[in-house]
Tab-separated table of C-alpha atoms in Angstrom:
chain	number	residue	atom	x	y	z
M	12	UNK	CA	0.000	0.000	0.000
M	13	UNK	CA	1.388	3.806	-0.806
M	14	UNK	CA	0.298	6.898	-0.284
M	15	UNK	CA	0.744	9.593	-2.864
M	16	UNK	CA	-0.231	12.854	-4.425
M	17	UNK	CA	1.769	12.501	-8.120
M	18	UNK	CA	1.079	9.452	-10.433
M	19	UNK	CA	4.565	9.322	-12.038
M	20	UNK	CA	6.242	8.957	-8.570
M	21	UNK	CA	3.032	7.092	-7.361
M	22	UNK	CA	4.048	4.629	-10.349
M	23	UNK	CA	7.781	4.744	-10.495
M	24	UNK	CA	8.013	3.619	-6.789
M	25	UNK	CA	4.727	0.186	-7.655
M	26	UNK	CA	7.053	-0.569	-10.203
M	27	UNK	CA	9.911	-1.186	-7.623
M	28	UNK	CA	7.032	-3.551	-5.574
M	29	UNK	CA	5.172	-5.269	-8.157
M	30	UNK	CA	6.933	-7.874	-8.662
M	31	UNK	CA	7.006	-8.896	-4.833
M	32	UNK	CA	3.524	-8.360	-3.880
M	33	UNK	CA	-0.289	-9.174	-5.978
M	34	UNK	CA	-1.759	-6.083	-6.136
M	35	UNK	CA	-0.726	-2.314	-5.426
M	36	UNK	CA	-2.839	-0.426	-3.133
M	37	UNK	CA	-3.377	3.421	-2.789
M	38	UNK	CA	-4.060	4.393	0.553
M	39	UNK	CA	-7.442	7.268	0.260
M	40	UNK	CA	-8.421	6.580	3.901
M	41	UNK	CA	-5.500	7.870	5.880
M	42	UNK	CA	-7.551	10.954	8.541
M	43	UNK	CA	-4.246	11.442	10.461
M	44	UNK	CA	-2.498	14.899	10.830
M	45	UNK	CA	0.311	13.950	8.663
M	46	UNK	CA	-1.538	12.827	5.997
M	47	UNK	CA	-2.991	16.466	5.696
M	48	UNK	CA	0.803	18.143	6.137
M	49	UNK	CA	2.093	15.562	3.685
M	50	UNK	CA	-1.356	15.998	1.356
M	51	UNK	CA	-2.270	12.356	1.169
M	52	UNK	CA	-4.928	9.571	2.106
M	53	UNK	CA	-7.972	10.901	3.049
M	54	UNK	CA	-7.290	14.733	1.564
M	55	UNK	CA	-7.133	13.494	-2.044
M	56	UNK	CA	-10.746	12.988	-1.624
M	57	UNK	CA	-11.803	15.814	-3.334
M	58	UNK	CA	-9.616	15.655	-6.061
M	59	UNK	CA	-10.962	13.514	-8.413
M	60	UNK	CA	-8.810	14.641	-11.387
M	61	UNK	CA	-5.678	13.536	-9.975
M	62	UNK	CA	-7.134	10.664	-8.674
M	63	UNK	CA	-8.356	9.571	-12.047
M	64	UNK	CA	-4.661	9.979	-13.319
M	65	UNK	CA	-2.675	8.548	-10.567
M	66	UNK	CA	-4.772	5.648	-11.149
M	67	UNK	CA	-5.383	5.452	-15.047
M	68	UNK	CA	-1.259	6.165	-15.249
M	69	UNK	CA	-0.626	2.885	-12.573
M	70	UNK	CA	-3.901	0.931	-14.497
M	71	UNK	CA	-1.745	1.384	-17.807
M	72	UNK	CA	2.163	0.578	-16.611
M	73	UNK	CA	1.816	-2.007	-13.883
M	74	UNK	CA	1.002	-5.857	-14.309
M	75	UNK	CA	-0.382	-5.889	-10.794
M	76	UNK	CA	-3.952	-5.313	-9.920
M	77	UNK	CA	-4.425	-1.592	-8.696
M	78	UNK	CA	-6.928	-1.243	-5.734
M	79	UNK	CA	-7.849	2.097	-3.403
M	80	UNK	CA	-9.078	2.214	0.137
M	81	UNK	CA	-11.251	5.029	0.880
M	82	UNK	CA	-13.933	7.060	3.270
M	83	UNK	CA	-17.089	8.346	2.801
M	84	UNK	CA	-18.646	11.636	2.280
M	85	UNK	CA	-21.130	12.584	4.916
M	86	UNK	CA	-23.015	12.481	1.633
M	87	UNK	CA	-24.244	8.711	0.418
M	88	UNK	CA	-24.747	10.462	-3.507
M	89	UNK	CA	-21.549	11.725	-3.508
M	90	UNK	CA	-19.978	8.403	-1.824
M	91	UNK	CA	-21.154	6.593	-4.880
M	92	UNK	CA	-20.222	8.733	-7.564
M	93	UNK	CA	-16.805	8.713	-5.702
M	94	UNK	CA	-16.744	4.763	-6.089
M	95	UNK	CA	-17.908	4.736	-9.558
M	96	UNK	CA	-15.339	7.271	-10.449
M	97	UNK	CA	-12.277	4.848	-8.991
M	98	UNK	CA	-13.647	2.311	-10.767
M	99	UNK	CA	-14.199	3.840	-14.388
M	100	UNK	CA	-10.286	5.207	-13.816
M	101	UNK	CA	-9.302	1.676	-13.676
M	102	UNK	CA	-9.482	0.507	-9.665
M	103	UNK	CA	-10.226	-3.145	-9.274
M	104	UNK	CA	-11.045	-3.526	-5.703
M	105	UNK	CA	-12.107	-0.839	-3.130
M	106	UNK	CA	-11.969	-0.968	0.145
M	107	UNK	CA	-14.917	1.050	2.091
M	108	UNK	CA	-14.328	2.489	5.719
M	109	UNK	CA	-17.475	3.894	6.491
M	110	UNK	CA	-16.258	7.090	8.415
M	111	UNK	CA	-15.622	10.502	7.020
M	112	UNK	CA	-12.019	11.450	7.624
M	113	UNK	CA	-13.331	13.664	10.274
M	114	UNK	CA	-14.468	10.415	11.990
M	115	UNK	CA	-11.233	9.667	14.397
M	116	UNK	CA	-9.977	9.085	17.557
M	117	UNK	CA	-12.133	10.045	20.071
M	118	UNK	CA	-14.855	11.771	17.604
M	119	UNK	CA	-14.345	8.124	15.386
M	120	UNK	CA	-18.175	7.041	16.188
M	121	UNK	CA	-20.453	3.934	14.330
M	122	UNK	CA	-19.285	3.665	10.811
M	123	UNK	CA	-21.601	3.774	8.347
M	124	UNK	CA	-22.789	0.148	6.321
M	125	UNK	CA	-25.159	1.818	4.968
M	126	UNK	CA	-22.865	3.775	2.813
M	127	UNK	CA	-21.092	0.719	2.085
M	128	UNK	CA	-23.920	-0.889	1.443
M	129	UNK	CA	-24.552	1.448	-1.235
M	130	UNK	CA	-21.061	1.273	-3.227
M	131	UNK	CA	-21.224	-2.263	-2.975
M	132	UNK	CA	-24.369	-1.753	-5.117
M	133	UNK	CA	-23.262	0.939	-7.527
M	134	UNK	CA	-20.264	-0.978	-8.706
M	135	UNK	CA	-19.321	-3.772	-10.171
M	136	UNK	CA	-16.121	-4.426	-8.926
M	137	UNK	CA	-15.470	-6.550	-5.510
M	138	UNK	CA	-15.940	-4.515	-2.285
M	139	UNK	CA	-14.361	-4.403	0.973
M	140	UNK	CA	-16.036	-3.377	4.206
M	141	UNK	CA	-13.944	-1.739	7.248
M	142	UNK	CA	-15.830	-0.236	10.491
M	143	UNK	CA	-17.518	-1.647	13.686
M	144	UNK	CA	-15.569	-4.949	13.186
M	145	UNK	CA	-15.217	-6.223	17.012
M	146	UNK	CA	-15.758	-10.029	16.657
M	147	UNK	CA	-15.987	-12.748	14.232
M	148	UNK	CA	-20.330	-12.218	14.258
M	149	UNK	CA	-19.448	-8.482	12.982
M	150	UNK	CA	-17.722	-10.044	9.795
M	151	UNK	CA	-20.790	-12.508	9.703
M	152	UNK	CA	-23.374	-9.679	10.237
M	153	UNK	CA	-21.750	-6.240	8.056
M	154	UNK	CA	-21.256	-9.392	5.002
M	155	UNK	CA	-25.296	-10.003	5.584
M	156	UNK	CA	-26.097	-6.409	5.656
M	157	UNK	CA	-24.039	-5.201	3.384
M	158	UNK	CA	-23.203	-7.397	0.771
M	159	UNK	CA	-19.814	-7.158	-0.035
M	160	UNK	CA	-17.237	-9.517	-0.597
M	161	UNK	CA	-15.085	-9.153	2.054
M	162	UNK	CA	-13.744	-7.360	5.510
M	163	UNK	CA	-11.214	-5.701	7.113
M	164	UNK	CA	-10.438	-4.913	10.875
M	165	UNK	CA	-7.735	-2.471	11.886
M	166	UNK	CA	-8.260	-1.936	15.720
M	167	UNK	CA	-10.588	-4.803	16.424
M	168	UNK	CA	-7.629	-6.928	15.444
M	169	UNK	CA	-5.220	-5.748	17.052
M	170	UNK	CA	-6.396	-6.058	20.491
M	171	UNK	CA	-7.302	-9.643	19.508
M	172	UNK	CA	-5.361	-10.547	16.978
M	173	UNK	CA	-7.578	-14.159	16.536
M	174	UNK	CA	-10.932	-12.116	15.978
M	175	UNK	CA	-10.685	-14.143	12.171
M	176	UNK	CA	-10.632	-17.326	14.075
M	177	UNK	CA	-13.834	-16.633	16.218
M	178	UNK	CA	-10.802	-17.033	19.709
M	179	UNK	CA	-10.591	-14.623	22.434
M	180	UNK	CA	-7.166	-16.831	23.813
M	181	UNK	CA	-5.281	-14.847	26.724
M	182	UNK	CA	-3.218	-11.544	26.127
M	183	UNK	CA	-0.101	-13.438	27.540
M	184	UNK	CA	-0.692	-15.962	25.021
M	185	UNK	CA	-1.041	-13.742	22.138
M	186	UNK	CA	2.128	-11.539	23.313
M	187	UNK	CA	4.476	-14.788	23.570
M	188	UNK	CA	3.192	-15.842	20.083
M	189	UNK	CA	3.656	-12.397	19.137
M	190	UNK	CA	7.142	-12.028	20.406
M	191	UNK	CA	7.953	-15.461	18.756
M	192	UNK	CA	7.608	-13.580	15.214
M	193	UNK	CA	9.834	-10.395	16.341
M	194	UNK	CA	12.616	-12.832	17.362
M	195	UNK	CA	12.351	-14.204	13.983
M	196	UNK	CA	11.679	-11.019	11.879
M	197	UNK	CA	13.121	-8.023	13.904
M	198	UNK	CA	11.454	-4.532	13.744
M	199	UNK	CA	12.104	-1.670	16.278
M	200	UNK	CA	10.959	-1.826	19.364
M	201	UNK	CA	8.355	0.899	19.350
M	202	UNK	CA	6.508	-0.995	17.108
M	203	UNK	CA	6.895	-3.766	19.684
M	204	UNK	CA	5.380	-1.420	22.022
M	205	UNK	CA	2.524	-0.184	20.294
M	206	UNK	CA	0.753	-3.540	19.433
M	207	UNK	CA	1.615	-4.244	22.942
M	208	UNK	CA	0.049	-1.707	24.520
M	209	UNK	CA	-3.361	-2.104	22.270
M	210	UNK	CA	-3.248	-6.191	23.172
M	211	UNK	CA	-3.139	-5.530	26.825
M	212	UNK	CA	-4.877	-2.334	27.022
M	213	UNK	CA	-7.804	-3.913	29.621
M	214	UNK	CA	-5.096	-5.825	31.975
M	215	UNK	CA	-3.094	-2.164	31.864
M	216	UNK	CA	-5.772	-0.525	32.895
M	217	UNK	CA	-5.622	-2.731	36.356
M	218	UNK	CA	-1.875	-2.931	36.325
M	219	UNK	CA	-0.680	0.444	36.021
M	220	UNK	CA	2.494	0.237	37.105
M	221	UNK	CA	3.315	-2.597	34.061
M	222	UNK	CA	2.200	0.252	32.023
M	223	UNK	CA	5.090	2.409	32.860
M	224	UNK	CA	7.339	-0.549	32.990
M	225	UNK	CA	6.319	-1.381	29.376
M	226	UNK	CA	6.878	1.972	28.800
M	227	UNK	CA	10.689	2.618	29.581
M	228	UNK	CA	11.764	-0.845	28.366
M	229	UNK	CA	14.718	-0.739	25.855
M	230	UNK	CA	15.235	-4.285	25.268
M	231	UNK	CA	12.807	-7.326	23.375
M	232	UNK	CA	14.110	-9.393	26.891
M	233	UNK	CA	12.401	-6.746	29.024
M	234	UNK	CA	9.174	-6.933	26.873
M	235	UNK	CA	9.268	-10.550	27.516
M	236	UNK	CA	10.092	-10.018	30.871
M	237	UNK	CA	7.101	-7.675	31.508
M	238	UNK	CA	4.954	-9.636	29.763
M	239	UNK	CA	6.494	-12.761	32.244
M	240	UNK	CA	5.244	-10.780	35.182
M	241	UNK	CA	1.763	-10.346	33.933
M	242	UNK	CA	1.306	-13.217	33.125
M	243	UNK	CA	1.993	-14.127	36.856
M	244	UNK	CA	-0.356	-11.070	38.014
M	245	UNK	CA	-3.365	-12.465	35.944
M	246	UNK	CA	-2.379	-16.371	37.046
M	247	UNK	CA	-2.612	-14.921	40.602
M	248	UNK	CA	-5.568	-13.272	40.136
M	249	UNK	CA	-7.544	-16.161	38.629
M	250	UNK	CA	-6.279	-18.194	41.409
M	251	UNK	CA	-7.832	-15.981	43.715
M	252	UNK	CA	-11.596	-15.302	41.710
M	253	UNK	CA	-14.696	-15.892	43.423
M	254	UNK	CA	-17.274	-18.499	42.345
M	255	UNK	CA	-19.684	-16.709	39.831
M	256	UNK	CA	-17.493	-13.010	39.940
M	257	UNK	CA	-18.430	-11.257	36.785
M	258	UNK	CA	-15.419	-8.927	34.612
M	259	UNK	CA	-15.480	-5.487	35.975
M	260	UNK	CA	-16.024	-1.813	34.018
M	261	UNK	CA	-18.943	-3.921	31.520
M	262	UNK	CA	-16.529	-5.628	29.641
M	263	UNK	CA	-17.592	-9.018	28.196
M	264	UNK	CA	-15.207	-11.135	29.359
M	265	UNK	CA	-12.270	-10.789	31.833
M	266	UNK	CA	-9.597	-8.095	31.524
M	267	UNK	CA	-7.068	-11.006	30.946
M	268	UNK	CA	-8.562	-12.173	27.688
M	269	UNK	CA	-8.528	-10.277	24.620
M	270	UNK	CA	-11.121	-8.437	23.493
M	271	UNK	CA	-12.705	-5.234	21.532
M	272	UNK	CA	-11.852	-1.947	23.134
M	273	UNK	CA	-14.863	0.921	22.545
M	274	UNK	CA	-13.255	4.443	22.165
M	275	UNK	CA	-15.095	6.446	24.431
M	276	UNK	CA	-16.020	9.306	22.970
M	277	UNK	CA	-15.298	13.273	24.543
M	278	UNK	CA	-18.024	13.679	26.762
M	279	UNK	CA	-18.122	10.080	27.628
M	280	UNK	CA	-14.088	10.286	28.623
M	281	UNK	CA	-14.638	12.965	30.839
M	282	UNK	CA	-17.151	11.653	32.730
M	283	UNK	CA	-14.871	8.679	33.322
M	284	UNK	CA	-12.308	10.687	34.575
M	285	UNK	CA	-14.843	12.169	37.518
M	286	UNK	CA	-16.755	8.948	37.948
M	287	UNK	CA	-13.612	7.444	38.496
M	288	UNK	CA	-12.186	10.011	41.024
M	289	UNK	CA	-9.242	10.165	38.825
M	290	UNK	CA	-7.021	12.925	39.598
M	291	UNK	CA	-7.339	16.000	36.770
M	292	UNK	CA	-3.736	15.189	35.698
M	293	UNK	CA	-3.705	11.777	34.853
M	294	UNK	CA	-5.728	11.732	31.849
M	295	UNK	CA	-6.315	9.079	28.546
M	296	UNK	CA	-4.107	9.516	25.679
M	297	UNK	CA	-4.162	13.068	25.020
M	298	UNK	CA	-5.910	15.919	26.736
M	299	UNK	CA	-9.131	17.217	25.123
M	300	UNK	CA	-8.518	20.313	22.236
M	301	UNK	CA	-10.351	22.225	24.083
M	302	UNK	CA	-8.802	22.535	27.421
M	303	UNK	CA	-5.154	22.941	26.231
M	304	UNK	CA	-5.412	26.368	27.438
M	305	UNK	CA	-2.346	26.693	29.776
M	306	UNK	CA	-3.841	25.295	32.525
M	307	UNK	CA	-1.363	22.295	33.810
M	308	UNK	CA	-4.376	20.847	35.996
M	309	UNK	CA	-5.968	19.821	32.620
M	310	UNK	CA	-2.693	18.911	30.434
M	311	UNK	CA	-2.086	15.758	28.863
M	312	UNK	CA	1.562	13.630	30.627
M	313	UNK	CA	3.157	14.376	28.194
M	314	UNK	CA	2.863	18.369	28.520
M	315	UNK	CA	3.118	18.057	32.282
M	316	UNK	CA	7.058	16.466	31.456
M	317	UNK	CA	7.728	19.579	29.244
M	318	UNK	CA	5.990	21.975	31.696
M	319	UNK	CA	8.481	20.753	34.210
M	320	UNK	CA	11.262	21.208	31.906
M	321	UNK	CA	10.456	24.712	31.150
M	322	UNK	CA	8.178	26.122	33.607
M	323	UNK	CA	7.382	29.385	31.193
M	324	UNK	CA	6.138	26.972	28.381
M	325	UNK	CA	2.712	27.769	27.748
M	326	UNK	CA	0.326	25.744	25.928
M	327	UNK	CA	-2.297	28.791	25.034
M	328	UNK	CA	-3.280	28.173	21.335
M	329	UNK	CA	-4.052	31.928	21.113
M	330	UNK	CA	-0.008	32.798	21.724
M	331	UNK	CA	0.997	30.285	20.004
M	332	UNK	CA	3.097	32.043	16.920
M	333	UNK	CA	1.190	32.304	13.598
M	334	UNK	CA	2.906	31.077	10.440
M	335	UNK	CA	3.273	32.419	6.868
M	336	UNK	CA	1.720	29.213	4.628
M	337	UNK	CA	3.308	28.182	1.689
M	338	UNK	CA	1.481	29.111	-1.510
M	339	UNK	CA	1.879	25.051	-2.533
M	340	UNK	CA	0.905	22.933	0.141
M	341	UNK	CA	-0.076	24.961	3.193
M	342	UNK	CA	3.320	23.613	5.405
M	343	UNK	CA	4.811	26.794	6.963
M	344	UNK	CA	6.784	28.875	4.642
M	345	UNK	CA	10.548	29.874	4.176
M	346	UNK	CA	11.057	32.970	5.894
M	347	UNK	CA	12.935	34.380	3.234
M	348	UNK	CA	11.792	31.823	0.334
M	349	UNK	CA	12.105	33.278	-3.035
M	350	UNK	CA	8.774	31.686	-4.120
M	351	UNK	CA	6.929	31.929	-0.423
M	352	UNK	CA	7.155	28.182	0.137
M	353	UNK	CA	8.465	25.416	2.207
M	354	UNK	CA	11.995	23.988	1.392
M	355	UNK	CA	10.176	20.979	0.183
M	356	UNK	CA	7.821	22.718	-2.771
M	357	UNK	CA	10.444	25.504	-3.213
M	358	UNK	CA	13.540	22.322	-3.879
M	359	UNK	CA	11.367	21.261	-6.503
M	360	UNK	CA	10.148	24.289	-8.173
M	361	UNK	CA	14.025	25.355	-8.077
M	362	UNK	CA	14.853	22.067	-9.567
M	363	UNK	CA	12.317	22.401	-12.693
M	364	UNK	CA	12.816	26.144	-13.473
M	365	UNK	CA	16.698	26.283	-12.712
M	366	UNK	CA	16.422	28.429	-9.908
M	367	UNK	CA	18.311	29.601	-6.859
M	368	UNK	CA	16.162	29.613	-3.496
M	369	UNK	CA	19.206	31.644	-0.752
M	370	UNK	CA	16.501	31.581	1.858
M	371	UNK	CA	16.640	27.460	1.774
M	372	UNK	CA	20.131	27.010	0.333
M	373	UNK	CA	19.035	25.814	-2.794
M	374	UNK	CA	21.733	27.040	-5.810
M	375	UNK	CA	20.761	25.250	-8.956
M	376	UNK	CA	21.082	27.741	-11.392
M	377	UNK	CA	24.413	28.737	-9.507
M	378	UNK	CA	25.795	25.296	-9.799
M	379	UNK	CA	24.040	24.681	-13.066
M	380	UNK	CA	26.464	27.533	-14.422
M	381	UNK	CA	29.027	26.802	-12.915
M	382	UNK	CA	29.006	22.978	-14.334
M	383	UNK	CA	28.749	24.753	-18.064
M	384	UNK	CA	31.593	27.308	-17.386
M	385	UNK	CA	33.621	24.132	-16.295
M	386	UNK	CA	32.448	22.020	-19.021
M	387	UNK	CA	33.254	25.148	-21.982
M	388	UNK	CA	36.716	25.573	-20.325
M	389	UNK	CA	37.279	21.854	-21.098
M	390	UNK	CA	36.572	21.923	-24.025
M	391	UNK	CA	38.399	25.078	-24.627
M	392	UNK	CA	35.768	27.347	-26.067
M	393	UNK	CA	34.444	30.471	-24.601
M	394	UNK	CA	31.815	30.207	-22.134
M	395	UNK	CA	28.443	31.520	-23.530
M	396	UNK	CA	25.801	34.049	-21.730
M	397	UNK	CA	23.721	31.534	-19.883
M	398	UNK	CA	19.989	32.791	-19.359
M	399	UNK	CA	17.526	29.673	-19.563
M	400	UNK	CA	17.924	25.863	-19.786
M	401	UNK	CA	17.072	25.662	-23.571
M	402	UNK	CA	20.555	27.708	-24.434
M	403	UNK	CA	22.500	24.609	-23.302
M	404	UNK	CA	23.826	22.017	-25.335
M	405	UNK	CA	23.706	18.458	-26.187
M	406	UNK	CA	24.772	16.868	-22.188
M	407	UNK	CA	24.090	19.299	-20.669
M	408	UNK	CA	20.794	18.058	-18.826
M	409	UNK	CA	23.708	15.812	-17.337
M	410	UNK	CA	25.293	18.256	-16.072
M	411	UNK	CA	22.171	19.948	-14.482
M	412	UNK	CA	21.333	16.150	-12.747
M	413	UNK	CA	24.807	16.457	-11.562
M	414	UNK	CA	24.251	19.984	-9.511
M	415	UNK	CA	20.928	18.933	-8.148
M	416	UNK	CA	22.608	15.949	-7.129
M	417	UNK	CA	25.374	17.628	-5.257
């Protein structure tokens, strides 16, 4: 699966995979923050132009399927036309998550089938369903409902990763098993950490101090180690259960085995917090938007740490310093940009029209003349007036490669 905003590159990199993998993906459903800096997933949506080309471009050079994941529009017309759209531009498989992109976190909600429901309908190519998969009778049901020819889970199955087998088998179990395939295909440890921390999100609710432990670890051993010691915490605890004791906080089973985890949403996680008696500071994974108004009493951890670190750090969005946007992709600008954008739209821009950028560096046309003055003096000719990249002769778009390059 890529992400991407331009077909050639979009292409020139499922070249490099095609012949490793069946089909080549393009991700439309990413909602997260860097997909809108980096102007992918989800924020193509509304450009169907270059949609159609990235797609029609990869349709025509690759020997691989092509296939798109997307969202929905609030808008079940629109959703369709959307579909039908991918499809007549040469997609032959969509996957449907039936949220909006503003539809994460804690604001994610009930996706919709309905919307699915209707693609699946409108096309004729398969369909895949994602949203409000918990269980294996949530594949059974949203295939019923729906119609479509298959599912996908992304948080349901990863805090029980044998929701396709109809199991609910015991965190530890899963983590060993888990930890089995690291030792055999190593990846770094934060990524260790994170599908740790979503398979044993329940049993680190009741053993908080794991948490941290899990937390600071530097070393696969300690992860097995820490996952050793609950192991023994849950063995003790099951020891210990009384005849007919039902799992606490309405979960369906016991905090030990795994099992769906329902985002609260905002107004639900608050009331947690006071139902609780939790202490204003120690809040869920990030503080709410709208109290991260300076106030360390309702700051996330992690602002608390840098609070302490710099006790005139304030977190006021209203002070907060406002930045210039770049006229390309809305990143924050070069200061002194020649073409008022960031270094990434300006490097290219400076690249294509021969430009130099001294705000960002960038000295193409400086280094492009210098390459030709070098290359006449070799030759031993006179070095002509250089004004624009059609004046140059045969080689020298070598010689420009070579200055970007350097």
């Amino acid at each position: 699966q890529f992400c991407a905003n331009d077909p050639e590159v979009f292409v020139q990199a499922a070249l490099l995979a095609q012949d490793y993998c069946d089909a080549i993906d393009l991700n439309l459903g990413c909602p997260q923050m860097i997909a809108k800096r980096g102007h992918y997933g989800a924020f193509l949506q509304e450009e169907w132009d270059l949609l159609q080309r990235m797609i029609l471009l990869a349709n025509e050079k690759l020997s691989v399927p092509i296939t798109c994941k997307i969202r929905v529009f609030p808008d079940i017309d629109k959703t369709v036309k959307y579909a039908q759209m991918l499809e007549k531009a040469g997609c032959q498989l969509l996957t449907v998550h039936g949220r909006t992109k503003e539809q994460k976190g804690p604001l994610a909600g009930v996706a919709s089938w309905e919307h699915i429901q209707a693609v699946r309908k409108a096309v004729n190519i398969p369909v895949f369903a994602n949203g409000n998969i918990q269980c294996l009778s949530d594949v059974e049901e949203c295939i019923r409902k729906t119609g479509v020819h298959g599912v996908m889970s992304a948080e349901g199955n990863l805090h029980n990763p044998a929701l396709f087998e109809g199991r609910n088998p015991l965190v530890w179990e899963m983590a060993e098993e888990y930890l089995e395939i690291v030792r055999k295909y190593p990846c770094p440890l934060s990524y260790v950490r994170a599908h740790l921390f979503k398979l044993w999100h329940h049993t680190l609710q009741v053993y908080q101090q794991l948490r941290e432990e899990l937390a600071k670890v530097k070393t696969l051993e300690g992860i097995v180690d820490v996952n050793r010691e609950l192991k023994l915490r849950c063995q003790e605890e099951i020891a210990n259960q009384k005849e007919g004791e039902k799992p606490k906080e309405g979960l369906p089973f016991f905090h030990w085995i795994c099992q769906p985890y329902i985002r609260p949403g905002p107004k639900e996680r608050c009331k947690e917090n006071v139902d609780s008696g939790t202490e204003k500071g120690v809040r869920g994974k990030r503080a709410l938007e709208e109290e991260e108004d300076g106030n360390s009493e309702l700051l996330s951890k992690n602002k608390q740490k840098k609070k302490l670190r710099n006790p005139n750090k304030t977190f006021d969005p209203s002070l907060k310093p406002k930045y210039a946007k770049c006229d390309q992709c809305g990143n924050p600008k070069g200061n002194k940009c020649v073409f008022n954008m960031c270094r990434g739209c300006c490097k290219k821009r400076a690249f294509k029209e021969v430009a130099d950028c001294p705000g960002h560096g960038l000295l193409f046309k400086t280094k492009y003349e210098k390459s030709l003055s070098w290359q006449h003096s070799q030759r031993g000719i006179q070095t002509p007036e250089i004004s624009q990249r059609g004046d140059a002769e045969l080689g020298e778009t070598a010689v420009l490669k070579e200055a970007g390059d350097s």
